[in-house]
Amino acid sequence: MNMDKKNNHTSSKEKQPSHNHMNHNHEENKKSASPHDFHEEHEEHVSHGGVHEHHHHGSFKEIFLRSLTFGIIIMLLSPMMGVTLPFQFSFPYSDILVSILATVLIIYGGKPFYMGAIDEFKKRVPGMMALVTLGIGVSYFYSIYAVVGGYLTGEHIMDFFFEFASLLLIMLLGHWIEMKAVGEAGDAQKALAELMPKDADIVLEDDSIESRPVSQLQVGDVIRVQAGENIPADGVIQRGQSRVNESLLTGESKPIEKNTGDKVIGGSTNNEGVLYVEVQETGDKSFISQVQTLISQAQDQPSRAENLANKVASWLFYVAIAAAVIAFTVWLFLTDVQTAVLFTVTTLVIACPHALGLAIPLVVARSTSLGASRGLLVKNREALELATKADVMILDKTGTLTTGEFKVLNAETLSKIYSTDEVLALMVGIEGGSSHPIAQSIVGYAENKRVKPINFDSIDVVSGAGVEGETNGHRYELISQKAFGQKIEFDVPKGATVSYLVEEGKVIGAVALGDELKATSKELMNVLKSQGIKPIMATGDNEKAAKGVAEELGIEYRANQSPQDKYDLVESLKNEGKTVIMVGDGVNDAPSLALADVGVAIGAGTQVALDSADVILTQSDPGDIESFIELANKTTRKMRQNLIWGAGYNFIAIPIAAGILAPIGITLAPALGAVLMSVSTVIVAINAMTLKLKS
């Protein structure tokens, strides 16, 4: 299994696949933390979608609630663009009190925005934070000038404290709503590290056992792993035999029989028996650590989301600055400094994005609520935008398209003498007491059919073939199709494992076992194809099982896929310019979930997969992906509508506020500008609430 570490900026790479070894190349000056070092060196990670981009500037909930009292008092004491509203009042020196409260508010409540604006200017992409900072900065400083100037000259100068406070509170509220809606991103690497046990039982030279922390394991150590325990490190079995469950790590749907000389992966589970394993890989060369490295690389890559709201805010920022400069220059030439300043400030205040600030958060909140009611948890809102542009959807097989359980798909009699129930009773009897996955599947199937087992006088294991036994003087064998050497015609689902019940050399019954398709998988494939999204199944399962499921679904597939292979598949498709959705549930899916433009995790999967994904299907039903696509399309449509309403007002009002129509006697009075601003905000709120999904 090749999991070579790669440079993020290299699009073409040499790949040397080997399913028996895991190679690891170190990058210069870059250390990959092992699962055991992770907790010491862990830094707060930001989801690769970027929803929490400004979260580190403070808790918007806390800042909003603490700023609310100051803001309300300011709006009660300050006219709205020169117009005193019915609920407002004033008293001697109330403007001094307002100035003090506004100063406290801009220092505390405004900090997330001007810190965010600094980030945007450093990246040379001014957006929403820059626009908000412009609005609150201009309205605050001009208002302070108006108060001071009023006391110095004795003349009343209109201030904009109301607009300053209302904009700041609305923007804080909008960001809080969005953060609350999408929630915090989980920590995939931490969850991955927790798959590994903390201690290992080391076998000493005198065959005694000593318990040591897994972090102290060295290559060559021999460790004892008892039934039910997770294997502490990658290694080779020295003695013992068992079946090891690697499904969470590799995607293989059934426990794999392991004997002396076979390799095992750290983090997989020893189902039965005692294994003595010689450690081959530790630290950053282990399977788990290399998956961590892939996840880290994926999360470091920039998002491909357009982030339409920031683009609109960026355009609005430049339009406002340009309009203000033109207004000041023209009015200074035509009139005087005071008139030019008033037109300039009014232009910039009119540009305050009240409606724009709520346009996206209100839609996100409504969308998140609707999604949750359908079993869809959207952790990253940009996933909704990207899903509407999806070209390819890569889906894991085990646990995603299939149930992930090895079970009986069909059992039939192939004899005129025995009925199907009689054949099944013989199969259950001969498998009595066995813990083998095939045996357990047949027993469970018979119990559901209410078929009681026939008691056998003797039962023996046929090495590598199956079991044989005797009852009522007849000898029966339940052996694999391969061991029997012939293929008998009966209804076998594609990709199933077949065993025959044989009496005295003659086949009297057959049972087909495999990983069953989920009920909604076929319909999902049809929906994806109808919407122009190409489905590809990528599974760690074997070629036969993968081919059977893919043919039944009528889709392209990749078998024997390691985490590196899935990662490479996603990366190659993205390098082709395609927008990729990845759907999975296991550790082996986590790196590709993080790398994909949109990662969708099945809710019954591992915590690692859930933490790496942008969207979680809590009901583990692939049919819910159809609901997610619908939610993405409708949410994005609402976002665009709200951006048109929220920004459209600004693009029209700004030139008028700057006085472009003054020569023909049309100007935008501040009071009318305030009314239009309020109407625009109400419209985006109502539009957001009309978002609905098909029942």
PDB file of N, CA and C in Angstrom, residues 34-99:
ATOM      1  N   SER A  34       3.204  11.715  14.825  1.00  0.00           N
ATOM      2  CA  SER A  34       2.608  10.389  14.999  1.00  0.00           C
ATOM      3  C   SER A  34       1.327  10.530  15.778  1.00  0.00           C
ATOM      4  N   PRO A  35       0.477   9.484  15.795  1.00  0.00           N
ATOM      5  CA  PRO A  35      -0.756   9.567  16.562  1.00  0.00           C
ATOM      6  C   PRO A  35      -0.508   9.875  18.026  1.00  0.00           C
ATOM      7  N   HIS A  36       0.643   9.457  18.534  1.00  0.00           N
ATOM      8  CA  HIS A  36       0.901   9.607  19.961  1.00  0.00           C
ATOM      9  C   HIS A  36       1.477  10.974  20.292  1.00  0.00           C
ATOM     10  N   ASP A  37       2.044  11.655  19.297  1.00  0.00           N
ATOM     11  CA  ASP A  37       2.554  13.010  19.504  1.00  0.00           C
ATOM     12  C   ASP A  37       1.483  14.049  19.234  1.00  0.00           C
ATOM     13  N   PHE A  38       0.387  13.612  18.671  1.00  0.00           N
ATOM     14  CA  PHE A  38      -0.592  14.564  18.130  1.00  0.00           C
ATOM     15  C   PHE A  38      -1.137  15.498  19.194  1.00  0.00           C
ATOM     16  N   HIS A  39      -1.468  14.955  20.376  1.00  0.00           N
ATOM     17  CA  HIS A  39      -2.106  15.782  21.397  1.00  0.00           C
ATOM     18  C   HIS A  39      -1.167  16.867  21.896  1.00  0.00           C
ATOM     19  N   GLU A  40       0.159  16.624  21.827  1.00  0.00           N
ATOM     20  CA  GLU A  40       1.113  17.597  22.309  1.00  0.00           C
ATOM     21  C   GLU A  40       1.285  18.736  21.319  1.00  0.00           C
ATOM     22  N   GLU A  41       1.245  18.433  20.032  1.00  0.00           N
ATOM     23  CA  GLU A  41       1.550  19.439  19.018  1.00  0.00           C
ATOM     24  C   GLU A  41       0.315  19.960  18.313  1.00  0.00           C
ATOM     25  N   HIS A  42      -0.851  19.586  18.811  1.00  0.00           N
ATOM     26  CA  HIS A  42      -2.109  19.950  18.140  1.00  0.00           C
ATOM     27  C   HIS A  42      -2.353  21.446  18.190  1.00  0.00           C
ATOM     28  N   GLU A  43      -2.711  22.025  17.049  1.00  0.00           N
ATOM     29  CA  GLU A  43      -3.151  23.412  16.965  1.00  0.00           C
ATOM     30  C   GLU A  43      -4.571  23.422  16.459  1.00  0.00           C
ATOM     31  N   GLU A  44      -5.309  24.460  16.860  1.00  0.00           N
ATOM     32  CA  GLU A  44      -6.703  24.551  16.415  1.00  0.00           C
ATOM     33  C   GLU A  44      -6.753  24.595  14.900  1.00  0.00           C
ATOM     34  N   HIS A  45      -7.505  23.659  14.292  1.00  0.00           N
ATOM     35  CA  HIS A  45      -7.558  23.611  12.826  1.00  0.00           C
ATOM     36  C   HIS A  45      -8.811  24.291  12.325  1.00  0.00           C
ATOM     37  N   VAL A  46      -8.705  24.814  11.132  1.00  0.00           N
ATOM     38  CA  VAL A  46      -9.828  25.499  10.493  1.00  0.00           C
ATOM     39  C   VAL A  46     -10.316  24.640   9.355  1.00  0.00           C
ATOM     40  N   SER A  47     -11.621  24.462   9.259  1.00  0.00           N
ATOM     41  CA  SER A  47     -12.154  23.587   8.218  1.00  0.00           C
ATOM     42  C   SER A  47     -11.726  24.086   6.856  1.00  0.00           C
ATOM     43  N   HIS A  48     -11.461  23.139   5.940  1.00  0.00           N
ATOM     44  CA  HIS A  48     -10.897  23.525   4.648  1.00  0.00           C
ATOM     45  C   HIS A  48     -11.849  24.317   3.799  1.00  0.00           C
ATOM     46  N   GLY A  49     -13.109  24.362   4.191  1.00  0.00           N
ATOM     47  CA  GLY A  49     -14.051  25.171   3.434  1.00  0.00           C
ATOM     48  C   GLY A  49     -13.953  26.630   3.750  1.00  0.00           C
ATOM     49  N   GLY A  50     -13.410  26.962   4.937  1.00  0.00           N
ATOM     50  CA  GLY A  50     -13.196  28.357   5.258  1.00  0.00           C
ATOM     51  C   GLY A  50     -14.344  29.034   5.948  1.00  0.00           C
ATOM     52  N   VAL A  51     -15.355  28.285   6.392  1.00  0.00           N
ATOM     53  CA  VAL A  51     -16.501  28.912   7.055  1.00  0.00           C
ATOM     54  C   VAL A  51     -16.082  29.616   8.330  1.00  0.00           C
ATOM     55  N   HIS A  52     -15.055  29.109   9.001  1.00  0.00           N
ATOM     56  CA  HIS A  52     -14.644  29.673  10.273  1.00  0.00           C
ATOM     57  C   HIS A  52     -13.447  30.598  10.109  1.00  0.00           C
ATOM     58  N   GLU A  53     -13.349  31.196   8.956  1.00  0.00           N
ATOM     59  CA  GLU A  53     -12.167  31.983   8.614  1.00  0.00           C
ATOM     60  C   GLU A  53     -11.882  33.076   9.629  1.00  0.00           C
ATOM     61  N   HIS A  54     -12.929  33.725  10.148  1.00  0.00           N
ATOM     62  CA  HIS A  54     -12.721  34.838  11.064  1.00  0.00           C
ATOM     63  C   HIS A  54     -13.076  34.470  12.498  1.00  0.00           C
ATOM     64  N   HIS A  55     -13.278  33.194  12.743  1.00  0.00           N
ATOM     65  CA  HIS A  55     -13.731  32.782  14.072  1.00  0.00           C
ATOM     66  C   HIS A  55     -12.688  33.085  15.138  1.00  0.00           C
ATOM     67  N   HIS A  56     -11.394  33.085  14.735  1.00  0.00           N
ATOM     68  CA  HIS A  56     -10.343  33.296  15.718  1.00  0.00           C
ATOM     69  C   HIS A  56     -10.304  34.733  16.204  1.00  0.00           C
ATOM     70  N   HIS A  57     -11.064  35.635  15.597  1.00  0.00           N
ATOM     71  CA  HIS A  57     -11.104  37.016  16.058  1.00  0.00           C
ATOM     72  C   HIS A  57     -12.073  37.187  17.229  1.00  0.00           C
ATOM     73  N   GLY A  58     -12.694  36.151  17.690  1.00  0.00           N
ATOM     74  CA  GLY A  58     -13.554  36.236  18.856  1.00  0.00           C
ATOM     75  C   GLY A  58     -14.860  35.507  18.670  1.00  0.00           C
ATOM     76  N   SER A  59     -15.533  35.248  19.779  1.00  0.00           N
ATOM     77  CA  SER A  59     -16.833  34.599  19.739  1.00  0.00           C
ATOM     78  C   SER A  59     -17.893  35.642  19.400  1.00  0.00           C
ATOM     79  N   PHE A  60     -18.529  35.497  18.235  1.00  0.00           N
ATOM     80  CA  PHE A  60     -19.511  36.493  17.807  1.00  0.00           C
ATOM     81  C   PHE A  60     -20.724  36.531  18.740  1.00  0.00           C
ATOM     82  N   LYS A  61     -21.085  35.395  19.310  1.00  0.00           N
ATOM     83  CA  LYS A  61     -22.208  35.377  20.250  1.00  0.00           C
ATOM     84  C   LYS A  61     -21.897  36.241  21.463  1.00  0.00           C
ATOM     85  N   GLU A  62     -20.737  35.988  22.043  1.00  0.00           N
ATOM     86  CA  GLU A  62     -20.341  36.737  23.244  1.00  0.00           C
ATOM     87  C   GLU A  62     -20.209  38.224  22.951  1.00  0.00           C
ATOM     88  N   ILE A  63     -19.560  38.559  21.843  1.00  0.00           N
ATOM     89  CA  ILE A  63     -19.359  39.972  21.497  1.00  0.00           C
ATOM     90  C   ILE A  63     -20.699  40.646  21.206  1.00  0.00           C
ATOM     91  N   PHE A  64     -21.597  39.940  20.486  1.00  0.00           N
ATOM     92  CA  PHE A  64     -22.900  40.529  20.166  1.00  0.00           C
ATOM     93  C   PHE A  64     -23.693  40.819  21.442  1.00  0.00           C
ATOM     94  N   LEU A  65     -23.766  39.843  22.341  1.00  0.00           N
ATOM     95  CA  LEU A  65     -24.575  40.011  23.558  1.00  0.00           C
ATOM     96  C   LEU A  65     -24.028  41.128  24.442  1.00  0.00           C
ATOM     97  N   ARG A  66     -22.707  41.237  24.510  1.00  0.00           N
ATOM     98  CA  ARG A  66     -22.114  42.296  25.338  1.00  0.00           C
ATOM     99  C   ARG A  66     -22.252  43.668  24.679  1.00  0.00           C
ATOM    100  N   SER A  67     -22.317  43.688  23.351  1.00  0.00           N
ATOM    101  CA  SER A  67     -22.430  44.961  22.617  1.00  0.00           C
ATOM    102  C   SER A  67     -23.876  45.438  22.523  1.00  0.00           C
ATOM    103  N   LEU A  68     -24.828  44.509  22.735  1.00  0.00           N
ATOM    104  CA  LEU A  68     -26.242  44.812  22.487  1.00  0.00           C
ATOM    105  C   LEU A  68     -26.735  45.996  23.317  1.00  0.00           C
ATOM    106  N   THR A  69     -26.418  46.018  24.615  1.00  0.00           N
ATOM    107  CA  THR A  69     -26.887  47.106  25.493  1.00  0.00           C
ATOM    108  C   THR A  69     -26.365  48.456  25.018  1.00  0.00           C
ATOM    109  N   PHE A  70     -25.055  48.513  24.709  1.00  0.00           N
ATOM    110  CA  PHE A  70     -24.467  49.768  24.219  1.00  0.00           C
ATOM    111  C   PHE A  70     -25.154  50.217  22.939  1.00  0.00           C
ATOM    112  N   GLY A  71     -25.364  49.272  22.022  1.00  0.00           N
ATOM    113  CA  GLY A  71     -25.976  49.604  20.738  1.00  0.00           C
ATOM    114  C   GLY A  71     -27.397  50.106  20.874  1.00  0.00           C
ATOM    115  N   ILE A  72     -28.190  49.453  21.730  1.00  0.00           N
ATOM    116  CA  ILE A  72     -29.595  49.868  21.915  1.00  0.00           C
ATOM    117  C   ILE A  72     -29.663  51.278  22.488  1.00  0.00           C
ATOM    118  N   ILE A  73     -28.819  51.565  23.489  1.00  0.00           N
ATOM    119  CA  ILE A  73     -28.826  52.913  24.083  1.00  0.00           C
ATOM    120  C   ILE A  73     -28.468  53.961  23.037  1.00  0.00           C
ATOM    121  N   ILE A  74     -27.459  53.663  22.227  1.00  0.00           N
ATOM    122  CA  ILE A  74     -27.051  54.605  21.172  1.00  0.00           C
ATOM    123  C   ILE A  74     -28.197  54.856  20.203  1.00  0.00           C
ATOM    124  N   MET A  75     -28.909  53.795  19.786  1.00  0.00           N
ATOM    125  CA  MET A  75     -30.004  53.963  18.817  1.00  0.00           C
ATOM    126  C   MET A  75     -31.217  54.658  19.433  1.00  0.00           C
ATOM    127  N   LEU A  76     -31.386  54.574  20.755  1.00  0.00           N
ATOM    128  CA  LEU A  76     -32.481  55.290  21.420  1.00  0.00           C
ATOM    129  C   LEU A  76     -32.194  56.784  21.529  1.00  0.00           C
ATOM    130  N   LEU A  77     -30.911  57.129  21.594  1.00  0.00           N
ATOM    131  CA  LEU A  77     -30.541  58.530  21.816  1.00  0.00           C
ATOM    132  C   LEU A  77     -30.122  59.262  20.551  1.00  0.00           C
ATOM    133  N   SER A  78     -29.973  58.523  19.434  1.00  0.00           N
ATOM    134  CA  SER A  78     -29.455  59.153  18.203  1.00  0.00           C
ATOM    135  C   SER A  78     -30.478  59.112  17.074  1.00  0.00           C
ATOM    136  N   PRO A  79     -30.730  60.239  16.393  1.00  0.00           N
ATOM    137  CA  PRO A  79     -31.641  60.249  15.237  1.00  0.00           C
ATOM    138  C   PRO A  79     -31.106  59.353  14.120  1.00  0.00           C
ATOM    139  N   MET A  80     -32.024  58.850  13.272  1.00  0.00           N
ATOM    140  CA  MET A  80     -31.618  58.026  12.139  1.00  0.00           C
ATOM    141  C   MET A  80     -31.446  58.934  10.933  1.00  0.00           C
ATOM    142  N   MET A  81     -30.177  59.206  10.573  1.00  0.00           N
ATOM    143  CA  MET A  81     -29.858  60.104   9.461  1.00  0.00           C
ATOM    144  C   MET A  81     -30.616  61.427   9.569  1.00  0.00           C
ATOM    145  N   GLY A  82     -30.579  61.970  10.793  1.00  0.00           N
ATOM    146  CA  GLY A  82     -31.168  63.284  10.998  1.00  0.00           C
ATOM    147  C   GLY A  82     -32.642  63.282  11.332  1.00  0.00           C
ATOM    148  N   VAL A  83     -33.310  62.126  11.262  1.00  0.00           N
ATOM    149  CA  VAL A  83     -34.748  62.056  11.535  1.00  0.00           C
ATOM    150  C   VAL A  83     -34.964  61.394  12.893  1.00  0.00           C
ATOM    151  N   THR A  84     -35.661  62.095  13.805  1.00  0.00           N
ATOM    152  CA  THR A  84     -35.944  61.546  15.134  1.00  0.00           C
ATOM    153  C   THR A  84     -37.161  60.635  15.053  1.00  0.00           C
ATOM    154  N   LEU A  85     -36.983  59.386  15.417  1.00  0.00           N
ATOM    155  CA  LEU A  85     -38.058  58.399  15.366  1.00  0.00           C
ATOM    156  C   LEU A  85     -38.892  58.477  16.642  1.00  0.00           C
ATOM    157  N   PRO A  86     -40.152  57.958  16.621  1.00  0.00           N
ATOM    158  CA  PRO A  86     -41.066  58.095  17.768  1.00  0.00           C
ATOM    159  C   PRO A  86     -40.512  57.540  19.083  1.00  0.00           C
ATOM    160  N   PHE A  87     -39.690  56.490  19.019  1.00  0.00           N
ATOM    161  CA  PHE A  87     -39.206  55.870  20.254  1.00  0.00           C
ATOM    162  C   PHE A  87     -37.910  56.516  20.769  1.00  0.00           C
ATOM    163  N   GLN A  88     -37.405  57.511  20.052  1.00  0.00           N
ATOM    164  CA  GLN A  88     -36.136  58.113  20.445  1.00  0.00           C
ATOM    165  C   GLN A  88     -36.334  59.347  21.313  1.00  0.00           C
ATOM    166  N   PHE A  89     -35.314  59.652  22.106  1.00  0.00           N
ATOM    167  CA  PHE A  89     -35.360  60.838  22.973  1.00  0.00           C
ATOM    168  C   PHE A  89     -33.929  61.331  23.180  1.00  0.00           C
ATOM    169  N   SER A  90     -33.824  62.517  23.774  1.00  0.00           N
ATOM    170  CA  SER A  90     -32.504  63.067  24.080  1.00  0.00           C
ATOM    171  C   SER A  90     -32.603  63.936  25.321  1.00  0.00           C
ATOM    172  N   PHE A  91     -31.463  64.297  25.860  1.00  0.00           N
ATOM    173  CA  PHE A  91     -31.394  65.178  27.030  1.00  0.00           C
ATOM    174  C   PHE A  91     -30.064  65.914  26.944  1.00  0.00           C
ATOM    175  N   PRO A  92     -29.883  66.946  27.773  1.00  0.00           N
ATOM    176  CA  PRO A  92     -28.636  67.717  27.694  1.00  0.00           C
ATOM    177  C   PRO A  92     -27.396  66.817  27.810  1.00  0.00           C
ATOM    178  N   TYR A  93     -26.507  66.996  26.882  1.00  0.00           N
ATOM    179  CA  TYR A  93     -25.243  66.250  26.817  1.00  0.00           C
ATOM    180  C   TYR A  93     -25.428  64.753  26.541  1.00  0.00           C
ATOM    181  N   SER A  94     -26.608  64.367  26.049  1.00  0.00           N
ATOM    182  CA  SER A  94     -26.800  62.948  25.691  1.00  0.00           C
ATOM    183  C   SER A  94     -25.879  62.558  24.541  1.00  0.00           C
ATOM    184  N   ASP A  95     -25.530  63.556  23.695  1.00  0.00           N
ATOM    185  CA  ASP A  95     -24.615  63.246  22.594  1.00  0.00           C
ATOM    186  C   ASP A  95     -23.213  62.905  23.098  1.00  0.00           C
ATOM    187  N   ILE A  96     -22.828  63.464  24.250  1.00  0.00           N
ATOM    188  CA  ILE A  96     -21.535  63.116  24.853  1.00  0.00           C
ATOM    189  C   ILE A  96     -21.561  61.659  25.321  1.00  0.00           C
ATOM    190  N   LEU A  97     -22.683  61.284  25.984  1.00  0.00           N
ATOM    191  CA  LEU A  97     -22.839  59.891  26.428  1.00  0.00           C
ATOM    192  C   LEU A  97     -22.789  58.937  25.239  1.00  0.00           C
ATOM    193  N   VAL A  98     -23.496  59.314  24.149  1.00  0.00           N
ATOM    194  CA  VAL A  98     -23.505  58.480  22.944  1.00  0.00           C
ATOM    195  C   VAL A  98     -22.093  58.335  22.379  1.00  0.00           C
ATOM    196  N   SER A  99     -21.331  59.431  22.386  1.00  0.00           N
ATOM    197  CA  SER A  99     -19.958  59.383  21.862  1.00  0.00           C
ATOM    198  C   SER A  99     -19.094  58.418  22.672  1.00  0.00           C
TER     199      SER A  99
END
